[in-house]
Short mmCIF file of C-alpha atoms in Angstrom, two decimals:
data_model
loop_
_atom_site.label_atom_id
_atom_site.label_comp_id
_atom_site.label_asym_id
_atom_site.label_seq_id
_atom_site.Cartn_x
_atom_site.Cartn_y
_atom_site.Cartn_z
CA GLN A 1 87.51 104.56 105.35
CA LEU A 2 91.23 104.81 104.62
CA GLN A 3 92.57 104.26 101.15
CA ALA A 4 96.23 104.37 100.24
CA SER A 5 97.24 105.17 96.68
CA GLY A 6 100.23 106.25 94.67
CA GLY A 7 102.20 103.04 94.60
CA GLY A 8 103.84 101.69 91.50
CA LEU A 9 107.03 100.49 89.91
CA VAL A 10 110.06 102.75 90.17
CA GLN A 11 113.79 102.32 89.64
CA ALA A 12 116.20 102.50 92.53
CA GLY A 13 116.95 106.11 93.33
CA GLY A 14 113.55 107.24 92.18
CA SER A 15 110.68 108.81 94.07
CA LEU A 16 107.03 108.17 94.77
CA ARG A 17 104.44 109.99 96.80
CA LEU A 18 101.82 107.93 98.55
CA SER A 19 98.50 109.39 99.61
CA CYS A 20 96.06 108.17 102.20
CA ALA A 21 92.59 109.59 101.81
CA ALA A 22 90.06 109.24 104.57
CA SER A 23 86.34 109.06 104.09
CA GLY A 24 83.37 108.51 106.31
CA ARG A 25 84.90 110.34 109.25
CA THR A 26 87.33 113.13 109.95
CA PHE A 27 90.80 111.97 110.89
CA SER A 28 92.21 115.42 111.54
CA SER A 29 92.50 114.73 115.26
CA TYR A 30 94.10 111.30 114.84
CA VAL A 31 97.71 110.28 114.78
CA MET A 32 98.36 108.83 111.34
CA GLY A 33 100.91 106.18 110.51
CA TRP A 34 102.39 104.37 107.56
CA PHE A 35 103.39 100.73 107.73
CA ARG A 36 104.69 98.32 105.13
CA GLN A 37 104.86 94.60 104.59
CA ALA A 38 107.31 93.00 102.22
CA PRO A 39 106.75 89.51 100.81
CA GLY A 40 107.51 86.89 103.42
CA LYS A 41 108.16 89.47 106.12
CA GLU A 42 106.23 90.90 109.01
CA ARG A 43 104.58 94.26 108.84
CA GLU A 44 106.83 97.07 109.99
CA PHE A 45 106.39 100.66 110.97
CA VAL A 46 107.58 103.30 108.52
CA ALA A 47 106.47 106.74 109.71
CA ALA A 48 103.89 108.52 111.81
CA ILE A 49 102.65 112.06 112.28
CA SER A 50 100.75 113.82 115.03
CA TRP A 51 97.35 115.33 114.41
CA SER A 52 98.84 118.81 114.11
CA GLY A 53 101.70 117.69 111.92
CA THR A 54 104.28 119.12 114.30
CA SER A 55 105.58 115.77 115.48
CA THR A 56 106.86 113.01 113.23
CA TYR A 57 108.58 109.69 113.80
CA TYR A 58 110.43 107.50 111.32
CA LEU A 59 111.91 104.06 110.93
CA ASP A 60 115.68 104.54 111.06
CA SER A 61 116.24 103.11 107.61
CA VAL A 62 113.97 105.69 105.95
CA LYS A 63 115.10 108.79 107.86
CA GLY A 64 116.33 111.44 105.47
CA ARG A 65 114.63 109.73 102.52
CA PHE A 66 110.95 109.64 103.47
CA THR A 67 108.78 112.51 104.67
CA VAL A 68 105.33 112.15 106.19
CA SER A 69 102.93 115.09 106.04
CA ARG A 70 99.23 115.76 106.27
CA ASP A 71 96.58 118.12 105.02
CA ASN A 72 93.75 118.04 107.51
CA ALA A 73 91.54 120.19 105.32
CA LYS A 74 91.70 117.44 102.73
CA ASN A 75 91.60 114.61 105.27
CA THR A 76 94.70 113.23 103.60
CA VAL A 77 98.12 112.04 104.71
CA TYR A 78 101.13 111.75 102.45
CA LEU A 79 104.35 109.82 102.39
CA GLN A 80 106.99 111.30 100.11
CA MET A 81 109.56 108.64 99.34
CA ASN A 82 112.86 109.66 97.77
CA SER A 83 116.04 107.75 96.99
CA LEU A 84 114.08 104.53 96.93
CA LYS A 85 115.91 101.26 97.36
CA PRO A 86 114.92 97.73 96.36
CA GLU A 87 114.52 96.91 100.05
CA ASP A 88 111.70 99.46 100.20
CA THR A 89 109.59 97.14 98.06
CA ALA A 90 106.43 96.32 99.98
CA VAL A 91 102.74 96.91 100.30
CA TYR A 92 102.31 100.17 102.13
CA TYR A 93 99.39 100.75 104.49
CA CYS A 94 98.12 103.83 106.24
CA ALA A 95 96.53 103.69 109.65
CA ALA A 96 94.86 106.01 112.13
CA SER A 97 95.27 106.03 115.89
CA LEU A 98 92.92 107.49 118.49
CA SER A 99 95.88 107.87 120.80
CA THR A 100 97.60 111.22 121.14
CA VAL A 101 100.97 109.48 121.19
CA VAL A 102 102.90 109.22 117.95
CA SER A 103 103.74 105.54 118.03
CA ALA A 104 105.45 102.88 115.96
CA ARG A 105 103.37 100.13 117.54
CA ALA A 106 100.75 98.74 115.19
CA GLN A 107 98.59 97.80 118.17
CA ARG A 108 97.99 101.49 118.88
CA TYR A 109 96.30 102.02 115.52
CA ASP A 110 92.55 101.63 115.31
CA TYR A 111 91.78 101.99 111.63
CA TRP A 112 93.62 100.51 108.71
CA GLY A 113 93.30 101.09 105.01
CA ARG A 114 93.93 98.92 102.02
CA GLY A 115 97.50 98.97 100.95
CA THR A 116 99.25 100.15 97.84
CA LEU A 117 102.12 98.22 96.29
CA VAL A 118 105.51 99.85 95.86
CA THR A 119 108.05 97.98 93.79
CA VAL A 120 111.59 99.29 93.49
CA SER A 121 113.72 97.70 90.81
CA SER A 122 117.50 97.58 90.98
#
């Protein structure tokens, strides 16, 4: 029901925009989040956005570089990633939460999509 796309190989300093398209149900009233998991590491929170788009929350290390947004008419959430660093290399996942709270806790998210791989070369 959630499918992330837009990953790829990019040089350090470059940009990518990830998309998360929802199908099968409308996610316009859900909090949406992005998480990532690098090889050999635990999954970590990256960004989240409220259902209206007016509230966002970011991992400290991506603040000022990443921007989360959504288009409820298209049932799609985006993650614009600029000034990418090799440490941003990971599989990125989108997730949807029934909670009204914009949270970094993975346990609050009810639906998860397949990830998309982002590789940043130095």
